[in-house]
PDB file of C-alpha atoms and ligand atoms in Angstrom:
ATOM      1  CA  UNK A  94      -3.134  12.686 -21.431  1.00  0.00           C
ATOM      2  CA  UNK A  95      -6.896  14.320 -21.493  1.00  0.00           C
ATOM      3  CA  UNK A  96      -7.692  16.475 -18.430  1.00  0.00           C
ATOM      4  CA  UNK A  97     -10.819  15.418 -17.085  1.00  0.00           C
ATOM      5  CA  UNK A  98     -13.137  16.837 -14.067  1.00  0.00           C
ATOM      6  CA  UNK A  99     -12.380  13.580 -12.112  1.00  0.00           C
ATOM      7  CA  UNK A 100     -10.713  14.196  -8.920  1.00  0.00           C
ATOM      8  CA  UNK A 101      -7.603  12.288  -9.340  1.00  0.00           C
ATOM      9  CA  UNK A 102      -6.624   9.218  -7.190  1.00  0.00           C
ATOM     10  CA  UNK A 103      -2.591   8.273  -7.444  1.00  0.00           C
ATOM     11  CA  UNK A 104      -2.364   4.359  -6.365  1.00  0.00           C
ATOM     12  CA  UNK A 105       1.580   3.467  -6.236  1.00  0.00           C
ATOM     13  CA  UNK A 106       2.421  -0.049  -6.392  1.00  0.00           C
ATOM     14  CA  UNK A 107      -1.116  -0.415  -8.506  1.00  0.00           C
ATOM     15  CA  UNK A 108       0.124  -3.597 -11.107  1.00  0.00           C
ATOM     16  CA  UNK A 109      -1.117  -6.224  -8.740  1.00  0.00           C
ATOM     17  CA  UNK A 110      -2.458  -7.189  -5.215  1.00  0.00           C
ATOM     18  CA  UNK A 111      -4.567  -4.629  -2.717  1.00  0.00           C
ATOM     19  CA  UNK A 112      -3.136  -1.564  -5.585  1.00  0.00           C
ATOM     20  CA  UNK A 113      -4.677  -3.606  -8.643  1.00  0.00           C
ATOM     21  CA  UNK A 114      -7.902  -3.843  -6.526  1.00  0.00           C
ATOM     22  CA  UNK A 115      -8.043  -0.521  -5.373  1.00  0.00           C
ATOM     23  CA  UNK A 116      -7.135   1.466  -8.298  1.00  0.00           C
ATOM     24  CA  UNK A 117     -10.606  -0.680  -9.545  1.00  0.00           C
ATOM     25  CA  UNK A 118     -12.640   0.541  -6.261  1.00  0.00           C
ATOM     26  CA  UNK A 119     -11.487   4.220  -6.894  1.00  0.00           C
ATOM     27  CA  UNK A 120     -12.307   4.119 -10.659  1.00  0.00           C
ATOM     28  CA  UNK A 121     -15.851   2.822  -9.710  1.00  0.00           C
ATOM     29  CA  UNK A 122     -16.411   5.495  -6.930  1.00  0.00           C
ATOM     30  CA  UNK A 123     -15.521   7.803  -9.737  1.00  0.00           C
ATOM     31  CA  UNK A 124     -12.084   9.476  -9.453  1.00  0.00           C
ATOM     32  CA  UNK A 125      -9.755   9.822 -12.298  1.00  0.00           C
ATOM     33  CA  UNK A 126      -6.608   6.933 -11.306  1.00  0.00           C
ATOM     34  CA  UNK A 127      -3.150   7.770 -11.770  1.00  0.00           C
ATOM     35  CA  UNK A 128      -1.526   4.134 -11.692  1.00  0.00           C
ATOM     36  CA  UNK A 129       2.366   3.587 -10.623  1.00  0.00           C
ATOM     37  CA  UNK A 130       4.013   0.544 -10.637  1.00  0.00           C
ATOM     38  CA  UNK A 131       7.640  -0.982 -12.183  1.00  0.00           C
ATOM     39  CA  UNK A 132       5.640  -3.009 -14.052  1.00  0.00           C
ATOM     40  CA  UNK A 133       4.320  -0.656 -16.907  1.00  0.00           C
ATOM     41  CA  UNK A 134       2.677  -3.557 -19.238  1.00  0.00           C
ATOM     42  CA  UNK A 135       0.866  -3.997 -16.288  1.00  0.00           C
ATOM     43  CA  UNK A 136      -0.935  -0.703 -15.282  1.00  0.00           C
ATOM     44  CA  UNK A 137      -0.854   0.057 -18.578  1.00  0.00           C
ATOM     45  CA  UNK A 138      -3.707  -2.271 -19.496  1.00  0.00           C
ATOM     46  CA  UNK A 139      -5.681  -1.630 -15.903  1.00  0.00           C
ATOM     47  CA  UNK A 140      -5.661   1.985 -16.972  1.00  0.00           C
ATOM     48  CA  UNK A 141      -6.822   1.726 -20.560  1.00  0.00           C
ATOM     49  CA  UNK A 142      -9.625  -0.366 -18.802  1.00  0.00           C
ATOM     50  CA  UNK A 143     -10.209   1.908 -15.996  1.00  0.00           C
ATOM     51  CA  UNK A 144      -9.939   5.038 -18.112  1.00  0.00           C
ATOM     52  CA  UNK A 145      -7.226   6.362 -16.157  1.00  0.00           C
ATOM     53  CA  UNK A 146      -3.468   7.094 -16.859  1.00  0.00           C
ATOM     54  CA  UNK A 147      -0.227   5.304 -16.286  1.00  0.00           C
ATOM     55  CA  UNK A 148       3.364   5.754 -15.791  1.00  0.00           C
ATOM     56  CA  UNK A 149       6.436   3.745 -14.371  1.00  0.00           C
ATOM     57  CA  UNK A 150       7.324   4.307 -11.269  1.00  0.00           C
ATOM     58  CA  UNK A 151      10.003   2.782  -8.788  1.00  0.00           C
ATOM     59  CA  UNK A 152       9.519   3.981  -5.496  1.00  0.00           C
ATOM     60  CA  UNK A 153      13.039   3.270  -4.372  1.00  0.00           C
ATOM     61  CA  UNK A 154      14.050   5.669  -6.911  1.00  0.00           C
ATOM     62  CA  UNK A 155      14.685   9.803  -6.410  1.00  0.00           C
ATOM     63  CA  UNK A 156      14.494  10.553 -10.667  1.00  0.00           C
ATOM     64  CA  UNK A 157      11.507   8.052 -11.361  1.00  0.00           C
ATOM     65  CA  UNK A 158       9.340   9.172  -8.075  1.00  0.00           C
ATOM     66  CA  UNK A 159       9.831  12.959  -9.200  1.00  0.00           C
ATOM     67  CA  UNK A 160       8.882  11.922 -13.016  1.00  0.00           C
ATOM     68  CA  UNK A 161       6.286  10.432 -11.577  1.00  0.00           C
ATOM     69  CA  UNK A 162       4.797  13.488  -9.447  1.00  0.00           C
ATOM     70  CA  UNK A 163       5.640  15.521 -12.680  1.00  0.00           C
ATOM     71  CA  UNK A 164       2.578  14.514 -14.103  1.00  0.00           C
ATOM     72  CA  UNK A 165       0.338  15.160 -11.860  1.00  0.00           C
ATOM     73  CA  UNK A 166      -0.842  18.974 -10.946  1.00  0.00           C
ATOM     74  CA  UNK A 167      -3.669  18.073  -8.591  1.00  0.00           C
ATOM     75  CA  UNK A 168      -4.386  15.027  -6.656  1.00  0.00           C
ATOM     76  CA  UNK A 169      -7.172  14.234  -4.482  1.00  0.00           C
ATOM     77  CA  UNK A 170      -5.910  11.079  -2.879  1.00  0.00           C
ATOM     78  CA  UNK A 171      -2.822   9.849  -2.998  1.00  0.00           C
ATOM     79  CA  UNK A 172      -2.529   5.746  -1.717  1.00  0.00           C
ATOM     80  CA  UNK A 173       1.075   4.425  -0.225  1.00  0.00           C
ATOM     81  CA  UNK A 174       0.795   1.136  -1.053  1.00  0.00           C
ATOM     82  CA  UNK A 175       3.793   0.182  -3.216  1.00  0.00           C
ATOM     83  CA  UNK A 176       5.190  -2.467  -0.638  1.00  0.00           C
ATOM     84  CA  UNK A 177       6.954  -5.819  -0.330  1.00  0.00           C
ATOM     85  CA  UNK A 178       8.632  -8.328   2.289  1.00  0.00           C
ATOM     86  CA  UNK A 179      11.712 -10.061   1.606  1.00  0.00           C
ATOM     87  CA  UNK A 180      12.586 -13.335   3.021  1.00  0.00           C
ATOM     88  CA  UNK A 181      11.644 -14.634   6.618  1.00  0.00           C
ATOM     89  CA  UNK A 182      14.737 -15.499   8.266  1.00  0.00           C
ATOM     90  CA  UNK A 183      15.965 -14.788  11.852  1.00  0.00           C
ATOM     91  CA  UNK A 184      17.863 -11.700  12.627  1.00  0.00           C
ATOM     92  CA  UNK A 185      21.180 -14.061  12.842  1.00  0.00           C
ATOM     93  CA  UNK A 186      21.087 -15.003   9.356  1.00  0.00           C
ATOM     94  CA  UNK A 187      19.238 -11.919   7.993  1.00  0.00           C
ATOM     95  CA  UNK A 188      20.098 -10.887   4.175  1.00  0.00           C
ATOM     96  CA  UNK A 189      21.370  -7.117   4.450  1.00  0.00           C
ATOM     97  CA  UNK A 190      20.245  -6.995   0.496  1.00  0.00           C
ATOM     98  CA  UNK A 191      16.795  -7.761   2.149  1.00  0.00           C
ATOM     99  CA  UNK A 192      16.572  -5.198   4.596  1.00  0.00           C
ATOM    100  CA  UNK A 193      18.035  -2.507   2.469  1.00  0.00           C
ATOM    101  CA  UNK A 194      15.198  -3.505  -0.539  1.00  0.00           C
ATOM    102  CA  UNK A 195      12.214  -3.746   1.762  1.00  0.00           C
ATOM    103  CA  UNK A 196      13.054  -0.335   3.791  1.00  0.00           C
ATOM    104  CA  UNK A 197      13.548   1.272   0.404  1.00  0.00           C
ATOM    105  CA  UNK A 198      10.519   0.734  -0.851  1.00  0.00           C
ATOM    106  CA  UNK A 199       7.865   0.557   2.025  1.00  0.00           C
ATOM    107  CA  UNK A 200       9.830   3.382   4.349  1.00  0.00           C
ATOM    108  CA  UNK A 201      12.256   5.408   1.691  1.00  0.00           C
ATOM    109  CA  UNK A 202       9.294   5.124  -1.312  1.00  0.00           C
ATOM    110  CA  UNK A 203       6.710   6.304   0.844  1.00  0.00           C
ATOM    111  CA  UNK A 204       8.317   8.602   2.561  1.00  0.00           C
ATOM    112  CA  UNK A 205       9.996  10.078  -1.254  1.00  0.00           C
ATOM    113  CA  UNK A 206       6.216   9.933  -2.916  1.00  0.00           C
ATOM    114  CA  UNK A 207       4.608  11.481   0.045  1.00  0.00           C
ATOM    115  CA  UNK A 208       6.845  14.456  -0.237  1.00  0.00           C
ATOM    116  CA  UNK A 209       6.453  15.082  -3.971  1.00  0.00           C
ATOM    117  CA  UNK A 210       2.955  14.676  -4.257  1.00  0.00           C
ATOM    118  CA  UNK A 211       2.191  16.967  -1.239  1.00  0.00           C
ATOM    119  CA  UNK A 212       2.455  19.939  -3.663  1.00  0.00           C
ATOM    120  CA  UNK A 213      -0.572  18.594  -6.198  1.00  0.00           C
ATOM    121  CA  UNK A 214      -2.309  17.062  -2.599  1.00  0.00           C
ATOM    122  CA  UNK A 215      -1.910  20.614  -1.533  1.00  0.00           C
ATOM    123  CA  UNK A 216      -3.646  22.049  -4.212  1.00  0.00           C
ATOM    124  CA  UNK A 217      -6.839  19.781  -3.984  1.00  0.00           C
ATOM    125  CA  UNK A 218      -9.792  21.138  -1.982  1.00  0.00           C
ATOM    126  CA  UNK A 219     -10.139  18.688   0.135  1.00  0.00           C
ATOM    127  CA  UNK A 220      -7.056  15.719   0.149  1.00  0.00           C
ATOM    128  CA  UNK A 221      -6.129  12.433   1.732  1.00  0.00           C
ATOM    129  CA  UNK A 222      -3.113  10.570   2.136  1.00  0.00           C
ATOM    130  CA  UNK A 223      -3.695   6.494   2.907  1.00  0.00           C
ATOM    131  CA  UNK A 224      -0.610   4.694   4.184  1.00  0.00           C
ATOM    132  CA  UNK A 225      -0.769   0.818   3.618  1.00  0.00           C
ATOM    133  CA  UNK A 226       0.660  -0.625   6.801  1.00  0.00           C
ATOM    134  CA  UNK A 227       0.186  -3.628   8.181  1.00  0.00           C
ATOM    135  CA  UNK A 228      -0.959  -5.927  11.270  1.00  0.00           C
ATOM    136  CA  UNK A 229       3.064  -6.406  11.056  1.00  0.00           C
ATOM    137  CA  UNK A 230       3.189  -2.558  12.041  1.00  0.00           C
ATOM    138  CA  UNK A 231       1.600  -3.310  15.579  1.00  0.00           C
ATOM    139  CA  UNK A 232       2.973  -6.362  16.287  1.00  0.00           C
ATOM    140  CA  UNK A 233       6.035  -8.281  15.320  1.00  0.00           C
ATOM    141  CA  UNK A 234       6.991 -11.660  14.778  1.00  0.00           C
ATOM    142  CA  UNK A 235       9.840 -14.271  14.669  1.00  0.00           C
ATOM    143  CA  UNK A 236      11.380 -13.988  11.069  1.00  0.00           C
ATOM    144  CA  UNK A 237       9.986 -10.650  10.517  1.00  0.00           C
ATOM    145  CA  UNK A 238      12.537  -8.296  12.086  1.00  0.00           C
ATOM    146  CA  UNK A 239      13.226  -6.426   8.613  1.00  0.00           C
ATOM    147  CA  UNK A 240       9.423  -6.575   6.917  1.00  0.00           C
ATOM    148  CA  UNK A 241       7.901  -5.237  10.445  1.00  0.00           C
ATOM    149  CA  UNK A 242      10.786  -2.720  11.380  1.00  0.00           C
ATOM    150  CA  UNK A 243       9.383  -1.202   8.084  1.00  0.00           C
ATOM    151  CA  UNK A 244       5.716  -1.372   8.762  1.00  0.00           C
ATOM    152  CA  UNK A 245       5.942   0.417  12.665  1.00  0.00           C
ATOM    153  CA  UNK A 246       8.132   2.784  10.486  1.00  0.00           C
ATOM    154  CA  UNK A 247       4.641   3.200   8.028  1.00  0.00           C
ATOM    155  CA  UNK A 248       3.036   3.658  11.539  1.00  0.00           C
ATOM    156  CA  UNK A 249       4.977   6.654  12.972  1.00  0.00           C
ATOM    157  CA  UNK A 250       4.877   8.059   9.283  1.00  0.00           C
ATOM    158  CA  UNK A 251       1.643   8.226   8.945  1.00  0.00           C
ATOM    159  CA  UNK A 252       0.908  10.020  13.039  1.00  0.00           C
ATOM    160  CA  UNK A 253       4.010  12.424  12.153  1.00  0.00           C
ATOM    161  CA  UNK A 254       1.998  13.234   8.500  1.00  0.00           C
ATOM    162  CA  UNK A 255      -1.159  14.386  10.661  1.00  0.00           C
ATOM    163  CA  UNK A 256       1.001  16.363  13.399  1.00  0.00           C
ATOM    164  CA  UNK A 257       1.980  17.815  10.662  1.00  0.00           C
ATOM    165  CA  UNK A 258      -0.730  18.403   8.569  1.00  0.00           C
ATOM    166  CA  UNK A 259      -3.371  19.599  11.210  1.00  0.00           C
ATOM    167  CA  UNK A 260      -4.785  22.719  10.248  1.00  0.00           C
ATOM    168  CA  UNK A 261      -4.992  21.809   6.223  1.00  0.00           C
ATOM    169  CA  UNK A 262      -7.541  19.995   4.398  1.00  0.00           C
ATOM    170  CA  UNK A 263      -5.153  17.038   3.821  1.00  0.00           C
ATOM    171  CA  UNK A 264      -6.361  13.697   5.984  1.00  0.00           C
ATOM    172  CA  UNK A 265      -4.060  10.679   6.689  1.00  0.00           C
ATOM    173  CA  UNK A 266      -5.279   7.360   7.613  1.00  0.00           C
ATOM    174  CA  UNK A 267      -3.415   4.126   7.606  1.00  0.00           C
ATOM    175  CA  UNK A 268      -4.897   0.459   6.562  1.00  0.00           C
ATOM    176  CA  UNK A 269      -3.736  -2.607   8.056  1.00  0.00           C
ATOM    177  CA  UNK A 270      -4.155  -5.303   6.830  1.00  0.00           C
ATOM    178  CA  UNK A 271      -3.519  -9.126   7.667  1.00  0.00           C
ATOM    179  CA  UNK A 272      -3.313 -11.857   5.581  1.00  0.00           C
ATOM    180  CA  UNK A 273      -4.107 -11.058   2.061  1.00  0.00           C
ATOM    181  CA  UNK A 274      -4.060 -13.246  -0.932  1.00  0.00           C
ATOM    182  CA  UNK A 275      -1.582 -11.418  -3.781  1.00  0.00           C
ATOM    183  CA  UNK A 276       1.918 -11.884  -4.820  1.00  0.00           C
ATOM    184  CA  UNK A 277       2.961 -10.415  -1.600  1.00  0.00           C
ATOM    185  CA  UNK A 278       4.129 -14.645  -0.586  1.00  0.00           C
ATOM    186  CA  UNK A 279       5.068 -15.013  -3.700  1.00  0.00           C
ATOM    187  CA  UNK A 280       7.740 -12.235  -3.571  1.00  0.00           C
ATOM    188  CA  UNK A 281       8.526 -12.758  -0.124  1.00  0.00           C
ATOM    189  CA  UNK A 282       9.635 -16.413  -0.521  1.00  0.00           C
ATOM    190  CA  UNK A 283      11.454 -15.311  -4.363  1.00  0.00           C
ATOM    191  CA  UNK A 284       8.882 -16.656  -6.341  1.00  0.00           C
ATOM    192  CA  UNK A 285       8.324 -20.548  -4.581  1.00  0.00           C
ATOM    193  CA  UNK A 286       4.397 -21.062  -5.165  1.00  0.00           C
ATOM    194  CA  UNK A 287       4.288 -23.914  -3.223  1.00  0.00           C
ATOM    195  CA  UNK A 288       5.519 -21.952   0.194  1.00  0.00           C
ATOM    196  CA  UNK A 289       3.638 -18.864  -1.058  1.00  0.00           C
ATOM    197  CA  UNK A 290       0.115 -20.837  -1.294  1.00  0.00           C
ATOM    198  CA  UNK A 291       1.014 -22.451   2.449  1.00  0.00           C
ATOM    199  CA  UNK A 292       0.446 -19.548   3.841  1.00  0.00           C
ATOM    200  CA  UNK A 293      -3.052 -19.347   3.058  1.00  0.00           C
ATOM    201  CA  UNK A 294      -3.917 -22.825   3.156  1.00  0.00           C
ATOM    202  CA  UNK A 295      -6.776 -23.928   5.594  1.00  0.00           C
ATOM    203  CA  UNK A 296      -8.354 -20.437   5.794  1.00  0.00           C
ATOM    204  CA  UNK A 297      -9.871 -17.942   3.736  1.00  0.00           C
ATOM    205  CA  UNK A 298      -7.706 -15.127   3.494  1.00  0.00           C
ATOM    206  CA  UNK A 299      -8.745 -11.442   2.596  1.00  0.00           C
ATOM    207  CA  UNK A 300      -8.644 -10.719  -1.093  1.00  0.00           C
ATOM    208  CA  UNK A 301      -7.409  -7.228  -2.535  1.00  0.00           C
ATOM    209  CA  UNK A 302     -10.818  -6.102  -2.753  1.00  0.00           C
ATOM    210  CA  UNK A 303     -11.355  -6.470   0.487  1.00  0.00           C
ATOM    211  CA  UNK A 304      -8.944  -3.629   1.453  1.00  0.00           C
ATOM    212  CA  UNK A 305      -9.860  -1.707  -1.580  1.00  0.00           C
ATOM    213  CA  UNK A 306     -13.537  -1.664  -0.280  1.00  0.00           C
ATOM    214  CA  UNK A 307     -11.283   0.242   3.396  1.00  0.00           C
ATOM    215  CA  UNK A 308      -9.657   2.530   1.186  1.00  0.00           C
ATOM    216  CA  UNK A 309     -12.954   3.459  -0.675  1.00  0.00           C
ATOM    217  CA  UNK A 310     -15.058   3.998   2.187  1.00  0.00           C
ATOM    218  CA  UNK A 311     -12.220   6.603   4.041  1.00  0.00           C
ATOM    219  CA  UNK A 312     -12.152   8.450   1.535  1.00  0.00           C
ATOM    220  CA  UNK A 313     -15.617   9.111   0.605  1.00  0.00           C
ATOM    221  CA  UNK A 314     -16.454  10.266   4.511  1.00  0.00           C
ATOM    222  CA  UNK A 315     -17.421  13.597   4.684  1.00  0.00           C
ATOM    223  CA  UNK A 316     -14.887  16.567   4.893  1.00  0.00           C
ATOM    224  CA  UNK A 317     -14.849  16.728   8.230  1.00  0.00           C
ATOM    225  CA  UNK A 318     -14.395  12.942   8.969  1.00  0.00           C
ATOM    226  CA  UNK A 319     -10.669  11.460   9.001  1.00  0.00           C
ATOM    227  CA  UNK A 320     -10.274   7.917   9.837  1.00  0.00           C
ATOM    228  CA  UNK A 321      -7.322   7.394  11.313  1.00  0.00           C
ATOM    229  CA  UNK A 322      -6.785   3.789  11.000  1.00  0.00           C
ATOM    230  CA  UNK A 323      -8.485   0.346   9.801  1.00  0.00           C
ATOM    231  CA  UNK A 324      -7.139  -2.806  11.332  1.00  0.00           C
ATOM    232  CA  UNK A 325      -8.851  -5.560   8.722  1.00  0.00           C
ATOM    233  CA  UNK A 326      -8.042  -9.385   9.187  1.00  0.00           C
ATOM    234  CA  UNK A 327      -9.521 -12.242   7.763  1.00  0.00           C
ATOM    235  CA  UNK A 328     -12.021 -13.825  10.679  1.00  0.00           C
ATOM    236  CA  UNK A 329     -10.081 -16.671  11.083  1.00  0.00           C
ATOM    237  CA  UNK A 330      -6.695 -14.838  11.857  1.00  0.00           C
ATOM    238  CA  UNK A 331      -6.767 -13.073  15.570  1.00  0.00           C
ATOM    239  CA  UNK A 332      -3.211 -11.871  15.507  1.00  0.00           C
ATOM    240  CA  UNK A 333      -0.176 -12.238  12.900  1.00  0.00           C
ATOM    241  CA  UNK A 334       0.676 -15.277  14.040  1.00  0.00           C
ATOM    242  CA  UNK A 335      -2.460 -16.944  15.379  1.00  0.00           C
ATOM    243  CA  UNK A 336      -4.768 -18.015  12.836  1.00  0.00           C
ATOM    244  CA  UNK A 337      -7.466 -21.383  12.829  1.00  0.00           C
ATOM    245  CA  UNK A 338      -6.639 -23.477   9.579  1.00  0.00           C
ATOM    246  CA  UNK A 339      -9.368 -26.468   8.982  1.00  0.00           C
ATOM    247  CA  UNK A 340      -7.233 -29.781   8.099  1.00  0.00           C
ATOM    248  CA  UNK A 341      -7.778 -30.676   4.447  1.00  0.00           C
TER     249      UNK A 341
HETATM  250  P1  NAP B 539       1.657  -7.514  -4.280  1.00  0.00           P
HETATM  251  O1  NAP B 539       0.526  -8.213  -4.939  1.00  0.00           O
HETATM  252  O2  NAP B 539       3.006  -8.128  -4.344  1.00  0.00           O
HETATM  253  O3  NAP B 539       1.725  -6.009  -4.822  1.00  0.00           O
HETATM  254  C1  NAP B 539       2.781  -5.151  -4.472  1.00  0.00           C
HETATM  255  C2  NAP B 539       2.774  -3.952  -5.393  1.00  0.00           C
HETATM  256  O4  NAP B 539       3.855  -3.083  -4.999  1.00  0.00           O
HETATM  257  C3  NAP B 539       2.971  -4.340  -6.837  1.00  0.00           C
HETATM  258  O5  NAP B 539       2.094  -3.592  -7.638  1.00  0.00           O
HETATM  259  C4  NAP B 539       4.423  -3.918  -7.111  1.00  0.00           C
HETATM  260  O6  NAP B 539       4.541  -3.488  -8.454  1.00  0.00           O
HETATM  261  C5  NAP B 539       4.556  -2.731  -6.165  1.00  0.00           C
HETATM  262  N1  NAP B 539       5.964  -2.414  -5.885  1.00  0.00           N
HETATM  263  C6  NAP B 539       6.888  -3.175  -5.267  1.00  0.00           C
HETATM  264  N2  NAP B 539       8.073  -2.549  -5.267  1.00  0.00           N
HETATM  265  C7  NAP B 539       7.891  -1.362  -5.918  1.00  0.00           C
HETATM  266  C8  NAP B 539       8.738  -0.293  -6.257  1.00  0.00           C
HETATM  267  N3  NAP B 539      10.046  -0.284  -5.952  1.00  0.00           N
HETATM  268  N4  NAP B 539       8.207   0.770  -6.905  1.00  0.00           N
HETATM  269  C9  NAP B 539       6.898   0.784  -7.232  1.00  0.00           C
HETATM  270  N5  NAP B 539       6.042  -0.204  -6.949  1.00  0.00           N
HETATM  271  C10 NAP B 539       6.548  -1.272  -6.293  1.00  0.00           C
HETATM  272  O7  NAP B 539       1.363  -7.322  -2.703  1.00  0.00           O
HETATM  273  P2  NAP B 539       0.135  -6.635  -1.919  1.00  0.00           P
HETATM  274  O8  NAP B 539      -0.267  -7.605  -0.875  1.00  0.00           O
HETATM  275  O9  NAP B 539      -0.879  -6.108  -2.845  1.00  0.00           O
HETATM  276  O10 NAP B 539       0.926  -5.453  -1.194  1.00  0.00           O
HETATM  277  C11 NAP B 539       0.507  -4.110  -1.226  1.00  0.00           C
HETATM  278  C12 NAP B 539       0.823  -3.474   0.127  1.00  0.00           C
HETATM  279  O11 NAP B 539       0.073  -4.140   1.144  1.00  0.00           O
HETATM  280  C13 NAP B 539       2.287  -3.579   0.551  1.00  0.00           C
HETATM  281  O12 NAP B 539       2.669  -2.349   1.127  1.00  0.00           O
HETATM  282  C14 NAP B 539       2.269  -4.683   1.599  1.00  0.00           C
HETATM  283  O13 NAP B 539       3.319  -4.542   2.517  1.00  0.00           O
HETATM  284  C15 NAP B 539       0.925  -4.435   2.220  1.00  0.00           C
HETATM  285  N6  NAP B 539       0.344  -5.567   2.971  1.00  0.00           N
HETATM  286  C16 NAP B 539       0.114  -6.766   2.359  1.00  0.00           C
HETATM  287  C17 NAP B 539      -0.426  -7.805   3.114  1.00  0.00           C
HETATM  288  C18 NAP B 539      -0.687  -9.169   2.523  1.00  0.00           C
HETATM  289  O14 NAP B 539      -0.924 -10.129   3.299  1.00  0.00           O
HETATM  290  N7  NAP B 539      -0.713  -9.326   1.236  1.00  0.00           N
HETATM  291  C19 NAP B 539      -0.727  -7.608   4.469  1.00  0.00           C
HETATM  292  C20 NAP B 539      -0.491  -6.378   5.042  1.00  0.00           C
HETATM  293  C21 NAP B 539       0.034  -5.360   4.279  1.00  0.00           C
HETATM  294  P3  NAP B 539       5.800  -3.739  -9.423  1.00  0.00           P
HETATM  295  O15 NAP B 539       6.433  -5.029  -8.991  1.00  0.00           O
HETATM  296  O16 NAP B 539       5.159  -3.796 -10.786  1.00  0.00           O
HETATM  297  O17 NAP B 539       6.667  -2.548  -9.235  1.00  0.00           O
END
């Protein structure tokens, strides 16, 4: 791997969706990209395009996070985004495989990345951390019990981070997104397209970019700035479970 004068940017969950998108937003505003994802094929080919570097990463895992933060000696930004929902079943007939996959990897990853990169974060002049919450981390809904118990846990993360981290030249902010067109449906109803496009249907849902273009602006604000948190939703959804769908 060539050392270049690009401050670096480390994306997690970077293979697809809002990471995919961002890791393209961050390239373009010029920093170096450090991709992680399970999917190495994947990042792989966005790095060789994006003339960053890659390497496999599974959040939910101690060995490959450290690995992971092995490689990299100074980081500039480091985006949380690595994420996923599971299912959307009451409470009553919850799957504890469910709960245990989506709060290790959007409470247990973030929380395991944050703390290994914060050495290399520590070392950059001037460093932000961006938490990818979600509208599900300030509200809830029926269904949801294990996908938003993780995102008001990405919530108190990311205030405890800046308690924290007051004092140092480290920033925090946390995006929050609604609905956003990726796999994220996909993976949440096990790979059913059909259910997964439903979702969207009737509205024009945010597209990766759209966050990416969030993440790209917070962290080219001046030193002094730190946004603490976006809230972005399509304009036809006002809450995370009101939303005006035109009949087709
Ligand atoms: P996506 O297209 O499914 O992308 C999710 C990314 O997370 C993939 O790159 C996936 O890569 C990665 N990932 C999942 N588990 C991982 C693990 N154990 N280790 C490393 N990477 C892992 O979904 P997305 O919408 O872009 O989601 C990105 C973030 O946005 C998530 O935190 C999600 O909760 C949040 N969000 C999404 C929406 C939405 O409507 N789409 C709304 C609010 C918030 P691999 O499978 O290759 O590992």
């Amino acid at each position: 791997m060539n050392a270049t004068t690009r401050p670096v940017a480390v994306i997690t969950g970077s293979s697809a969706g809002i990471g995919a998108a961002t890791a393209h937003e961050l390239a373009r505003l010029g920093f170096e990209v450090v991709l992680g994802a399970r999917r190495l094929d994947r990042i792989q080919a966005l790095a060789g395009e994006l003339g960053g570097r890659a390497q496999a990463l599974d959040v939910t895992d101690a060995a490959s996070v450290q690995a992971f933060a092995a490689q990299v000696s100074v980081a500039a930004v480091l985006v949380n985004n690595a994420g996923l929902s599971r299912g959307l079943d009451p409470v009553e007939k919850g799957s504890e495989a469910h709960w245990r996959e989506m709060l290790e990897t959007n409470v247990m990853g973030l929380l395991r990345v944050t703390r290994a990169l914060l050495p290399a974060l520590s070392r950059a002049p001037l460093a932000h951390i961006v938490n990818v919450g979600s509208v599900a981390g300030l509200e809830v809904y029926a269904g949801g019990g294990g996908y938003t118990a993780t995102k008001h846990a990405v919530r108190a993360i990311s205030q405890t981070l800046r308690l924290e981290l007051v004092g140092r030249p480290i920033r925090v902010t946390e995006i929050d997104p609604g609905m956003v067109e990726t796999e994220f449906s996909l993976v949440r109803f096990d790979g059913d397209a059909a259910r997964a496009k439903k979702v969207y249907e009737g509205l024009k849902p945010l597209g990766g970019e759209d966050v990416a273009d969030c993440i790209g602006w917070v962290v080219t604000r001046p030193a002094h700035v730190n946004i603490d948190q976006i809230v972005v939703k399509p304009i036809a959804q006002a809450s995370a479970t009101v939303a005006a769908r035109k009949q087709s």
